[in-house]
JSON list of C-alpha atoms in Angstrom, two decimals:
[
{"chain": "A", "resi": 731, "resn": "UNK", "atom": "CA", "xyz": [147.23, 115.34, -34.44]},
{"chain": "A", "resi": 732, "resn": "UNK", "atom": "CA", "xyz": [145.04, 112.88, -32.37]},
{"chain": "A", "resi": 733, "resn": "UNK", "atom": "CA", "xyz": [144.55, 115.79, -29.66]},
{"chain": "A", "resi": 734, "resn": "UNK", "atom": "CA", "xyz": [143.79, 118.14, -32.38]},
{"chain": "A", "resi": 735, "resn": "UNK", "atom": "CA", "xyz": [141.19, 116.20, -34.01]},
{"chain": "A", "resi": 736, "resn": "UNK", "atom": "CA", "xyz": [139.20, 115.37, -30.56]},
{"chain": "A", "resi": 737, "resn": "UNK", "atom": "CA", "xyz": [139.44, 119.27, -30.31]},
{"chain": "A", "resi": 738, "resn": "UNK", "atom": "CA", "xyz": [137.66, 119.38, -33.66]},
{"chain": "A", "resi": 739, "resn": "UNK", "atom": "CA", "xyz": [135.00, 116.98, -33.32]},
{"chain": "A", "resi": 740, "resn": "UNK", "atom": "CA", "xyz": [134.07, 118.58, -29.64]},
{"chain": "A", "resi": 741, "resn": "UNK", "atom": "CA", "xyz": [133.73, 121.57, -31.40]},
{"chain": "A", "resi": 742, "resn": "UNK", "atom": "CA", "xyz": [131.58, 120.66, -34.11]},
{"chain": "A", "resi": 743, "resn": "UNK", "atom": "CA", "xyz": [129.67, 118.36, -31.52]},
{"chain": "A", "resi": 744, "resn": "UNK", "atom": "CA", "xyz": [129.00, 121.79, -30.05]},
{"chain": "A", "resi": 745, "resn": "UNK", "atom": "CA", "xyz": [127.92, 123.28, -33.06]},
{"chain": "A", "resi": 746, "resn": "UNK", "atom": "CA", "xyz": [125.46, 120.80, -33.83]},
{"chain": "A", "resi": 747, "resn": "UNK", "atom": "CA", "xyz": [123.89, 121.02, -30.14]},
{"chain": "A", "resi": 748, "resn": "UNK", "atom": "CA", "xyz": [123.98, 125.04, -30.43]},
{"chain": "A", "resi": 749, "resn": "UNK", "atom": "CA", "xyz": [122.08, 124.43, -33.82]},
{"chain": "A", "resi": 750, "resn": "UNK", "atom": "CA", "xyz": [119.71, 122.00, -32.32]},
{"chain": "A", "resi": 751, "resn": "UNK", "atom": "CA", "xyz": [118.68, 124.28, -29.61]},
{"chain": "A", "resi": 752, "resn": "UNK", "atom": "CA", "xyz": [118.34, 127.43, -31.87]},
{"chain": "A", "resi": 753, "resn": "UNK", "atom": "CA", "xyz": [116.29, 125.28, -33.83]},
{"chain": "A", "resi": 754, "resn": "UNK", "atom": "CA", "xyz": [114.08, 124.44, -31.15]},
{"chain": "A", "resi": 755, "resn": "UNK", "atom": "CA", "xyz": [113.82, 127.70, -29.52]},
{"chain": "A", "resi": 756, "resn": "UNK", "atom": "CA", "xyz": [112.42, 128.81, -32.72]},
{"chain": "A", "resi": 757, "resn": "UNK", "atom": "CA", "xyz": [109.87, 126.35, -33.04]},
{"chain": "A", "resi": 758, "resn": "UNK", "atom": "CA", "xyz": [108.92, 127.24, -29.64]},
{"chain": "A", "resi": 759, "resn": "UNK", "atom": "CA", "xyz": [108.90, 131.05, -30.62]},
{"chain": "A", "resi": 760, "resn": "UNK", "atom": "CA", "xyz": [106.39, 130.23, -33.85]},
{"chain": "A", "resi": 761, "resn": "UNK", "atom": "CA", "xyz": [104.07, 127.88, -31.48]},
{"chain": "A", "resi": 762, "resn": "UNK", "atom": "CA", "xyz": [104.16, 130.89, -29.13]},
{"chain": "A", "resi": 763, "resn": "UNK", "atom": "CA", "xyz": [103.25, 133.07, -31.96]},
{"chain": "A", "resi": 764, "resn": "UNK", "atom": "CA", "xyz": [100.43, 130.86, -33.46]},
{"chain": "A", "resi": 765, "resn": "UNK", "atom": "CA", "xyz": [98.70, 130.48, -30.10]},
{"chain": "A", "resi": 766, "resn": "UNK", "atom": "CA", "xyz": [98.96, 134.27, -29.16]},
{"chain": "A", "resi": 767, "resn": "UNK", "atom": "CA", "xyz": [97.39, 135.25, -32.77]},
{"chain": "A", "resi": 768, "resn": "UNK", "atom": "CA", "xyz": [95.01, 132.71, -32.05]},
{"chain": "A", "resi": 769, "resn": "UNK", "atom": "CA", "xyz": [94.04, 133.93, -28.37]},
{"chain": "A", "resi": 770, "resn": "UNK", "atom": "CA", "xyz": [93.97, 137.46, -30.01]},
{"chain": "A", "resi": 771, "resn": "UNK", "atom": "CA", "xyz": [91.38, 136.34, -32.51]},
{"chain": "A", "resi": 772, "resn": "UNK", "atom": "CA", "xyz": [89.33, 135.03, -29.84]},
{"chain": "A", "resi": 773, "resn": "UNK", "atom": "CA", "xyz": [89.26, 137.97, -28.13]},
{"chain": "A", "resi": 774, "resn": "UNK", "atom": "CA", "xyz": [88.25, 140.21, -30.92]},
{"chain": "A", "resi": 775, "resn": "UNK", "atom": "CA", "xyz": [85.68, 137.65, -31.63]},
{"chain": "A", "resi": 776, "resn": "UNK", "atom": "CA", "xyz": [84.35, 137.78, -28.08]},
{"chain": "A", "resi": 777, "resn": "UNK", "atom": "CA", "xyz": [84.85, 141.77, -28.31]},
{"chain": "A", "resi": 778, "resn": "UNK", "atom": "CA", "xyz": [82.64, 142.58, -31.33]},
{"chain": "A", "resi": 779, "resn": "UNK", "atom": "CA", "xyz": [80.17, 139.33, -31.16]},
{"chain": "A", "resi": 780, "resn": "UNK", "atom": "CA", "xyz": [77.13, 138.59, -29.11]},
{"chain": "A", "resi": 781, "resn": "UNK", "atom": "CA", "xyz": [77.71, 135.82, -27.42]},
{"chain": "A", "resi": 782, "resn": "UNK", "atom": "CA", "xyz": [74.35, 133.86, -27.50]},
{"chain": "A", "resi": 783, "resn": "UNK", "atom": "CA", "xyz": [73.47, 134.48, -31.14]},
{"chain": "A", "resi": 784, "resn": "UNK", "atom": "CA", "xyz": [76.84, 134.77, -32.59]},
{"chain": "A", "resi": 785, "resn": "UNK", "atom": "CA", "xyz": [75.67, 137.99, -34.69]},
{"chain": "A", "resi": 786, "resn": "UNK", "atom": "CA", "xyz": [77.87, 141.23, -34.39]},
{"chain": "A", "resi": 787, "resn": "UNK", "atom": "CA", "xyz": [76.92, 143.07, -31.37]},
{"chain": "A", "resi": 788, "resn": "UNK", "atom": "CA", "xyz": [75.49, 146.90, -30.65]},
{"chain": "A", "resi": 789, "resn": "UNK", "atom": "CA", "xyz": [79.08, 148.33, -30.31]},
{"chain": "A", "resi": 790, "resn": "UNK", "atom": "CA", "xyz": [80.21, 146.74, -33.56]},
{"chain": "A", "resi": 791, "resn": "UNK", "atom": "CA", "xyz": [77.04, 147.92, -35.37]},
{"chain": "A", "resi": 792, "resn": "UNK", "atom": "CA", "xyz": [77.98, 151.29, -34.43]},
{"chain": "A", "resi": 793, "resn": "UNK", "atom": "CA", "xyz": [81.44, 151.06, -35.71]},
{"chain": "A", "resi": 794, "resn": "UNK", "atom": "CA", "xyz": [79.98, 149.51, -39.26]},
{"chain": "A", "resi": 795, "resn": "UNK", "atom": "CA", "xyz": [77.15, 152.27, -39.32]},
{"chain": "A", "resi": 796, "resn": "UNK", "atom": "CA", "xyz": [79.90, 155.00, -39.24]},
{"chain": "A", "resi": 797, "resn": "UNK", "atom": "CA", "xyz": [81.95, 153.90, -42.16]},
{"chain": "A", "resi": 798, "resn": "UNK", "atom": "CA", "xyz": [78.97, 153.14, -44.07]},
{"chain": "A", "resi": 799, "resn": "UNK", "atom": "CA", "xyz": [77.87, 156.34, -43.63]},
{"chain": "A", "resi": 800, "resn": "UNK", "atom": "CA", "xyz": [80.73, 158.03, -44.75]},
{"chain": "A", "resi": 801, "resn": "UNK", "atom": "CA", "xyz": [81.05, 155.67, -48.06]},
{"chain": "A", "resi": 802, "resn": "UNK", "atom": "CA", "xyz": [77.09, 156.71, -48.72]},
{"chain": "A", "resi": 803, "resn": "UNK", "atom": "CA", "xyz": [78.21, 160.32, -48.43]},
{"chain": "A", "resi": 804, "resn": "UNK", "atom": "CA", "xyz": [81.25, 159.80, -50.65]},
{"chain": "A", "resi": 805, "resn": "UNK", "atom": "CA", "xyz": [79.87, 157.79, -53.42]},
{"chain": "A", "resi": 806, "resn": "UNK", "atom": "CA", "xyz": [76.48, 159.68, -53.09]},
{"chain": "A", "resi": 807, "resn": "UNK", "atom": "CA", "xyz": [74.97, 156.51, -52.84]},
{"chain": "A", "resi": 808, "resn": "UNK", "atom": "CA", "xyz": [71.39, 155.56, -50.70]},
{"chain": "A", "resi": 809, "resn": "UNK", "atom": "CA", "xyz": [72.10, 153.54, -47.66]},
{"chain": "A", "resi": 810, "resn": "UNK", "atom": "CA", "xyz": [68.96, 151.38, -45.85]},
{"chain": "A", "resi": 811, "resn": "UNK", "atom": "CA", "xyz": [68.75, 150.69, -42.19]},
{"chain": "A", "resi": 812, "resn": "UNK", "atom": "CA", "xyz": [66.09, 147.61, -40.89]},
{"chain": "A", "resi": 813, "resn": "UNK", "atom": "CA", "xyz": [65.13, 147.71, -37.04]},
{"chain": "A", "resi": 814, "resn": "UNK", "atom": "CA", "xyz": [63.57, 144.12, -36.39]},
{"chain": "A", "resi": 815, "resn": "UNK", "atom": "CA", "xyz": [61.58, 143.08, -33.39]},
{"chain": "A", "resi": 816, "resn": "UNK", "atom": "CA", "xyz": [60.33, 139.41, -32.30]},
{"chain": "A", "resi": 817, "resn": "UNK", "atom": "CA", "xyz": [56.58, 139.73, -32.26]},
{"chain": "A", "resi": 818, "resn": "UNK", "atom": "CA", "xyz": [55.14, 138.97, -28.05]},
{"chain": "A", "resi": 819, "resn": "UNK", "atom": "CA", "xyz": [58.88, 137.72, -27.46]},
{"chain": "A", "resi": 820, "resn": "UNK", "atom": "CA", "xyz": [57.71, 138.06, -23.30]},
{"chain": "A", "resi": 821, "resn": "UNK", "atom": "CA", "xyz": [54.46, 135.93, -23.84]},
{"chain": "A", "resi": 822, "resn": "UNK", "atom": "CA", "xyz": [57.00, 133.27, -25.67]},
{"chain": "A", "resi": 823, "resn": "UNK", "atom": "CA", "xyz": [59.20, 133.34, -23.38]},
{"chain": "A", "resi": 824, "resn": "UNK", "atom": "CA", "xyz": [56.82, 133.26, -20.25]},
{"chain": "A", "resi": 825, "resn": "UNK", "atom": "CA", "xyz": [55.10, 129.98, -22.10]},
{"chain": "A", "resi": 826, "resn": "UNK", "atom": "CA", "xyz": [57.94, 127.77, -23.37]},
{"chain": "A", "resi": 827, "resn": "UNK", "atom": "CA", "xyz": [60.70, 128.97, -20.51]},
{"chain": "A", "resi": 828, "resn": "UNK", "atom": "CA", "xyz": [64.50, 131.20, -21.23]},
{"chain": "A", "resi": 829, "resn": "UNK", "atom": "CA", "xyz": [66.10, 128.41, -22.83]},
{"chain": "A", "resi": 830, "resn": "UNK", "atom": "CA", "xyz": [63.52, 127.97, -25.43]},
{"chain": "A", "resi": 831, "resn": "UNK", "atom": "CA", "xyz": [63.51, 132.21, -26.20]},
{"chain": "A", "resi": 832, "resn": "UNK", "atom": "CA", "xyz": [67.45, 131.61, -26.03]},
{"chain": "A", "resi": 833, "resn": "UNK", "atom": "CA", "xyz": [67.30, 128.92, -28.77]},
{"chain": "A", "resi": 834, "resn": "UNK", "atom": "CA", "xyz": [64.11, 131.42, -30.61]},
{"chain": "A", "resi": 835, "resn": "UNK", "atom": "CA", "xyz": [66.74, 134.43, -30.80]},
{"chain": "A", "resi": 836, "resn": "UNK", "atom": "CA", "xyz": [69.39, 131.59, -32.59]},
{"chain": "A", "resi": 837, "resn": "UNK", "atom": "CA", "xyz": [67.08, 130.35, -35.48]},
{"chain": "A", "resi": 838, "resn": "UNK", "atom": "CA", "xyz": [66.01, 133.93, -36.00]},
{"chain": "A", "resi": 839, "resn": "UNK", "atom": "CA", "xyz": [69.73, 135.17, -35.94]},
{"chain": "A", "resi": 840, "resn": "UNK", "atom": "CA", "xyz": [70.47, 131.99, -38.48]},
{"chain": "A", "resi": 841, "resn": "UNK", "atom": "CA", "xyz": [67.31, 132.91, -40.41]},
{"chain": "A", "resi": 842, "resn": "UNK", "atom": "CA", "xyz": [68.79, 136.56, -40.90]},
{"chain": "A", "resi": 843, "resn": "UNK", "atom": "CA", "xyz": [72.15, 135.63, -41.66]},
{"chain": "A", "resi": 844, "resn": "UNK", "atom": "CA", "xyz": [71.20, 133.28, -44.46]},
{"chain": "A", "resi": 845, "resn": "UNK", "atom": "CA", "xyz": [68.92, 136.02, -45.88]},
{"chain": "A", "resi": 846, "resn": "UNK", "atom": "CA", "xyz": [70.97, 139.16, -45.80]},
{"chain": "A", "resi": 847, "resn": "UNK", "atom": "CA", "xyz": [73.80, 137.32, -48.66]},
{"chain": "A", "resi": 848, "resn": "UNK", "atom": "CA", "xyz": [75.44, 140.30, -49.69]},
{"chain": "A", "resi": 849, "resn": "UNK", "atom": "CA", "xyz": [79.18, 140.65, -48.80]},
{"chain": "A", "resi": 850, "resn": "UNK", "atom": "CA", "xyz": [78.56, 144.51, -47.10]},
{"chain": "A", "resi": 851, "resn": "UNK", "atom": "CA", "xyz": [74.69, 143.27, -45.81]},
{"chain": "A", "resi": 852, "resn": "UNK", "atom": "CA", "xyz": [75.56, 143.43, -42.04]},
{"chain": "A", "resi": 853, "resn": "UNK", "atom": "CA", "xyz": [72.88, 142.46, -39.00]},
{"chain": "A", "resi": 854, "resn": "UNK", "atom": "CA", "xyz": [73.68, 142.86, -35.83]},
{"chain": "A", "resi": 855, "resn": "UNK", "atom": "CA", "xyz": [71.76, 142.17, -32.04]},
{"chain": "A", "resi": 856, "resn": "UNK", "atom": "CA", "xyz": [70.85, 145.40, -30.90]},
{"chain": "A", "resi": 857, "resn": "UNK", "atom": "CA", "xyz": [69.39, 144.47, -27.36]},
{"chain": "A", "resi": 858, "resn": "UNK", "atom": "CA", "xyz": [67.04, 141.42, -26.51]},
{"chain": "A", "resi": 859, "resn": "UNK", "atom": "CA", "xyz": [64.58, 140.69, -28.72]},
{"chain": "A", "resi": 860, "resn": "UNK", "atom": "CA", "xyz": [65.12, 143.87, -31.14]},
{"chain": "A", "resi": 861, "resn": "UNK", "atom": "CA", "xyz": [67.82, 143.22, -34.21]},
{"chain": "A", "resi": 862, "resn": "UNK", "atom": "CA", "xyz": [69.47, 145.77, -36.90]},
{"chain": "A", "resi": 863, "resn": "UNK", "atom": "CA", "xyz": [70.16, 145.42, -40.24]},
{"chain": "A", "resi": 864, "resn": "UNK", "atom": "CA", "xyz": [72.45, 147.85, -42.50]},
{"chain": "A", "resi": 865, "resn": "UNK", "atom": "CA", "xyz": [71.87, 147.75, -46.03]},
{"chain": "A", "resi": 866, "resn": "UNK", "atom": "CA", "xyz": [74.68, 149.51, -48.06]},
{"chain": "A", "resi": 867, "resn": "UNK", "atom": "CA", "xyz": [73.68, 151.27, -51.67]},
{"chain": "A", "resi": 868, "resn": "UNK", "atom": "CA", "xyz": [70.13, 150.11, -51.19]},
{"chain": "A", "resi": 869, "resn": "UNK", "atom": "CA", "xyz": [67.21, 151.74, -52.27]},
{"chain": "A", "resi": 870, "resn": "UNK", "atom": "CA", "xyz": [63.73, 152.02, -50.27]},
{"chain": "A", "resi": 871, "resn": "UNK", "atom": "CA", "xyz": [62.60, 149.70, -52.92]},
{"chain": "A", "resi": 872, "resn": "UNK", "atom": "CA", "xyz": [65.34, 146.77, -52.17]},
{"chain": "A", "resi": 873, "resn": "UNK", "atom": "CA", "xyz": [65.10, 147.20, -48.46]},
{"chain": "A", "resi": 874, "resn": "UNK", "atom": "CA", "xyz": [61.64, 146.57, -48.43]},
{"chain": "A", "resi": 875, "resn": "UNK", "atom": "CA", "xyz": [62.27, 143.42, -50.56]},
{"chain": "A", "resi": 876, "resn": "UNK", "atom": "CA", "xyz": [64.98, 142.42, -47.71]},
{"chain": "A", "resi": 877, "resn": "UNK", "atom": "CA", "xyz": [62.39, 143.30, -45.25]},
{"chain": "A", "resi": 878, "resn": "UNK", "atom": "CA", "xyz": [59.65, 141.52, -46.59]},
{"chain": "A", "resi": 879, "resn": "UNK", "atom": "CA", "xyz": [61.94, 137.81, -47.08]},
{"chain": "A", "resi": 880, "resn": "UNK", "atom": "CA", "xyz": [63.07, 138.62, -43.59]},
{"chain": "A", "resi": 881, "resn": "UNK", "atom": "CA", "xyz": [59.05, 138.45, -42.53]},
{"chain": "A", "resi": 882, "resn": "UNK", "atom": "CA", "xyz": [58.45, 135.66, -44.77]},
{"chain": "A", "resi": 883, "resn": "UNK", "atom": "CA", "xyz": [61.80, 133.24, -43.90]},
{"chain": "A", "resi": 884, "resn": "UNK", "atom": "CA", "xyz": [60.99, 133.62, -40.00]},
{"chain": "A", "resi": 885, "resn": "UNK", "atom": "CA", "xyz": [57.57, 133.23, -40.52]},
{"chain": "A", "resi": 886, "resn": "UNK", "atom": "CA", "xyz": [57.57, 130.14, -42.94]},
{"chain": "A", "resi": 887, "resn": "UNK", "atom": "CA", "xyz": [60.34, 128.48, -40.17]},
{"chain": "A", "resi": 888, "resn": "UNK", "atom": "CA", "xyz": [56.76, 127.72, -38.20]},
{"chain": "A", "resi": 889, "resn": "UNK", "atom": "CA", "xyz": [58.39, 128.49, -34.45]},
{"chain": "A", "resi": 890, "resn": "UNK", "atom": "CA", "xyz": [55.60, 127.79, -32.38]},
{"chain": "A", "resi": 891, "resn": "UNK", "atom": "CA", "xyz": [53.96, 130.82, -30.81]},
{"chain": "A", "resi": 892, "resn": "UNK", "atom": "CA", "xyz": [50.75, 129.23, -29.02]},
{"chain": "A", "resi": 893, "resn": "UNK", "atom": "CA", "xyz": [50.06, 132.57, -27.32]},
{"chain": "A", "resi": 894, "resn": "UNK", "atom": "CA", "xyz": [50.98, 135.11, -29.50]},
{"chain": "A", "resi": 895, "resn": "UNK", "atom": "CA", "xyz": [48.65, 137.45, -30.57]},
{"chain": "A", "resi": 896, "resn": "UNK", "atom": "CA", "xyz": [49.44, 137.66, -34.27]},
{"chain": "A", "resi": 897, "resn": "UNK", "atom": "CA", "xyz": [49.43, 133.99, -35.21]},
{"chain": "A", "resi": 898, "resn": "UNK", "atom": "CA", "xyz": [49.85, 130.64, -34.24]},
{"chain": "A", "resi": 899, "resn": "UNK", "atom": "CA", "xyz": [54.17, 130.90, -34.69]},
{"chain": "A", "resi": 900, "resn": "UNK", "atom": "CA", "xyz": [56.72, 133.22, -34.41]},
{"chain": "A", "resi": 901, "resn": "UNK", "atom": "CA", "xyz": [56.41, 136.12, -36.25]},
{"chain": "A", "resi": 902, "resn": "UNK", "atom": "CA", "xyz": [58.26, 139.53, -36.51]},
{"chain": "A", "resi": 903, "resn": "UNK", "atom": "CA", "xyz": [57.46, 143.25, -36.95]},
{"chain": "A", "resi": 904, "resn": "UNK", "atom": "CA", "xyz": [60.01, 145.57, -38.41]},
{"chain": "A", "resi": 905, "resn": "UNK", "atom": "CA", "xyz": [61.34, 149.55, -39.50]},
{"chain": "A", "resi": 906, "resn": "UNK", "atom": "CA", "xyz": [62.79, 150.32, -42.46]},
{"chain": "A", "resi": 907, "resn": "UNK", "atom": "CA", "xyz": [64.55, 153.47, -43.45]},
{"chain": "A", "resi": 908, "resn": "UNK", "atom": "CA", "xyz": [66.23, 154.87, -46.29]},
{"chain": "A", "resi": 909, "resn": "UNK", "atom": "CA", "xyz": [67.97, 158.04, -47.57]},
{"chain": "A", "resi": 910, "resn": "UNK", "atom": "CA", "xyz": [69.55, 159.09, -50.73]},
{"chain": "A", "resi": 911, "resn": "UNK", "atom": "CA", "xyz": [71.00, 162.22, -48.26]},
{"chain": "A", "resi": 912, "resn": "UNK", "atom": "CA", "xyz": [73.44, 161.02, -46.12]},
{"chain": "A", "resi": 913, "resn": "UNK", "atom": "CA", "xyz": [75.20, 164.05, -46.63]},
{"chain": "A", "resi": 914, "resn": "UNK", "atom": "CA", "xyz": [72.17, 166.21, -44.90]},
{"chain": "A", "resi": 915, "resn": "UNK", "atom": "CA", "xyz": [72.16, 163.73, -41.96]},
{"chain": "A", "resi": 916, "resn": "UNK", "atom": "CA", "xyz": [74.18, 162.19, -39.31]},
{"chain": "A", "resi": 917, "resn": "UNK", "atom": "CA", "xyz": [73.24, 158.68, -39.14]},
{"chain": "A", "resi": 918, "resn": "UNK", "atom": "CA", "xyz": [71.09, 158.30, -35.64]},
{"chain": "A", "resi": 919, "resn": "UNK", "atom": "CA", "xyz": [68.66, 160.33, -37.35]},
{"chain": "A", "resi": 920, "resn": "UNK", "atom": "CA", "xyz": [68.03, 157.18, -39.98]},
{"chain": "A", "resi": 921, "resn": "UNK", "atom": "CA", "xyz": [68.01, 154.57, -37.41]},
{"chain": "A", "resi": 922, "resn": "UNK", "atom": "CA", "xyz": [65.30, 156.59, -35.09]},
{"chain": "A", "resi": 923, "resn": "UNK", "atom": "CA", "xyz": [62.83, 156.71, -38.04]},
{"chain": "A", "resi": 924, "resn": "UNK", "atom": "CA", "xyz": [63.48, 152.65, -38.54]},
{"chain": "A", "resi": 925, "resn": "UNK", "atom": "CA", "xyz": [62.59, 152.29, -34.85]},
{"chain": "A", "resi": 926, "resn": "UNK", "atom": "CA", "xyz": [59.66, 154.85, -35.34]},
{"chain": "A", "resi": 927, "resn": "UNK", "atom": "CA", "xyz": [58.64, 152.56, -38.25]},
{"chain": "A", "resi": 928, "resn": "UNK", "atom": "CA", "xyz": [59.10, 149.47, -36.34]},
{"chain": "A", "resi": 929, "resn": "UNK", "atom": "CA", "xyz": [56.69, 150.58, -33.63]},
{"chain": "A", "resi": 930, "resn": "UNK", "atom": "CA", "xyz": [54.06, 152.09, -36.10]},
{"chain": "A", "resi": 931, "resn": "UNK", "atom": "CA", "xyz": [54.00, 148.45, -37.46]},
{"chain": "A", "resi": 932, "resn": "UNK", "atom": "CA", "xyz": [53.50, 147.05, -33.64]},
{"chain": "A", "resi": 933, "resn": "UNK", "atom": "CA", "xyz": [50.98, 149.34, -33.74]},
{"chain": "A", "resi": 934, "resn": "UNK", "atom": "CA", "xyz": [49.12, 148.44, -37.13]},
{"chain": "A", "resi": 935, "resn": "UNK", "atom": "CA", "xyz": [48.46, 144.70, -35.76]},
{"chain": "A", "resi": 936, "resn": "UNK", "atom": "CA", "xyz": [52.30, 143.30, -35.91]},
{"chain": "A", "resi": 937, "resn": "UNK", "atom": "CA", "xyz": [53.70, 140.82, -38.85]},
{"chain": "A", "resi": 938, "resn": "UNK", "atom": "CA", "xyz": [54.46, 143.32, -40.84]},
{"chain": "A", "resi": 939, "resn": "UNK", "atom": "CA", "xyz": [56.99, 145.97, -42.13]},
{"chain": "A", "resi": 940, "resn": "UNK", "atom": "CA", "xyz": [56.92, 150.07, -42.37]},
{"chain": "A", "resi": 941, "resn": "UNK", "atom": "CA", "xyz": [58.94, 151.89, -44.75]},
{"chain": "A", "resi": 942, "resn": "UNK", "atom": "CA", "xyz": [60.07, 155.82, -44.52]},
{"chain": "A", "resi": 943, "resn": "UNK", "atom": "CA", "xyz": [62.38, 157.20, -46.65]},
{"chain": "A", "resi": 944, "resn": "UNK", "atom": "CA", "xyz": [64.23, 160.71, -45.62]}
]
C-alpha cells in the first residue's frame, strides 16, 4: 500500500510540474505574441508615416486617394483635394539653420492636423515643404473654408519669417480642387489642377489660396 501510494504522489507530483510548465510556456507564447503585434504595428507605422512630421506619407496618400475616389464615384458625391506649400521655405531655412525648418515643418504638420477634425479629413507630407490634403464629400465651397483656416491657423501661430517676402512670419500658399465628376476623371487629374492652383497663388504674391473646380 505504502509503495503504491509513493507511486501516486510521484505521479501527481509530475502532473503538477507538467501543468506548471504548460502554464508557463503559454505565458511565454502570449508575451511572444504581444511583442510581435507590437513590432508589427511599429512597422506599419514606420511604413505609411513620415518620419519627421509624423503625418501620413506620399505612398499612403496615394492609397487613401484611391479609395476615396472610388466612394466619390459610388455615392456620387464631390470630393476636394488641397496642395499646400510653405511660403520662401529655402530663405527660412538658409536664415534660422535645418533644425529650425525641421521643427517649422512640425508646428505646421500640428497646425494641420488640429484643423482638418473630420474623421475621413486626411493630410499627408507630399515632399519637403509641399503638403496634401483630401477632403471627402466636400464641396468647392467647404474646401475653400478648410483652405482659408489652414492660411489663417499657420499664419496667426506668428513663426518668424524675418526674410520672407510675404510678411514678417511664416506664411503659406495653397491649391484647391474640387469635382462633383469623379466618375469622368481618374484622380491625378484633380490633384494636378490643386498644384496648378497652388502655383498660380505663388504667382499672385503668395499667402493666399486658388480654387478650381472640374
Amino acid at each position: 500500500y505504502k509503495k503504491l501510494l509513493k507511486q501516486i504522489q510521484y505521479i501527481i507530483k509530475i502532473s503538477d510540474n507538467y501543468q506548471q510548465e504548460l502554464i508557463n510556456t503559454q505565458d511565454k507564447l502570449k508575451k511572444e505574441i504581444e511583442e510581435r503585434k507590437k513590432a508589427e504595428k511599429k512597422l506599419k507605422k514606420i511604413s505609411t508615416r513620415d518620419q519627421l512630421t509624423g503625418l501620413y506619407n506620399r505612398r499612403e496618400f496615394e492609397k487613401i486617394i484611391k479609395k476615396e475616389w472610388k466612394n466619390a464615384i459610388r455615392k456620387f458625391t464631390p470630393i476636394s483635394i488641397i496642395m499646400l506649400d510653405i511660403d520662401n521655405f529655402k530663405e527660412f531655412n538658409d536664415t534660422y539653420g535645418h533644425l529650425a525648418g525641421d521643427n517649422c515643418l512640425q508646428k505646421i504638420s500640428k497646425i494641420m492636423k488640429n484643423t482638418l477634425k473630420r474623421p475621413r479629413d486626411f493630410v499627408a507630407r507630399y515632399g519637403g515643404e509641399e503638403f496634401v490634403a483630401i477632403l471627402p464629400d466636400t464641396n468647392q465651397e467647404g474646401a475653400c473654408n478648410v483652405a482659408e483656416s489652414l492660411r489663417k491657423n499657420i499664419e496667426n501661430a506668428k513663426i518668424p519669417h524675418k526674410n520672407s517676402s510675404v510678411s514678417d512670419y511664416v506664411t503659406v500658399s495653397l491649391g484647391v480642387a474640387t469635382t462633383n465628376q469623379a466618375d469622368l476623371l481618374v484622380y491625378e487629374e484633380l490633384l494636378d489642377e490643386a498644384d496648378s492652383a497652388l502655383y498660380k497663388a505663388k504667382e499672385k504674391g503668395r499667402n493666399r489660396y486658388i480654387s478650381v473646380e472640374i
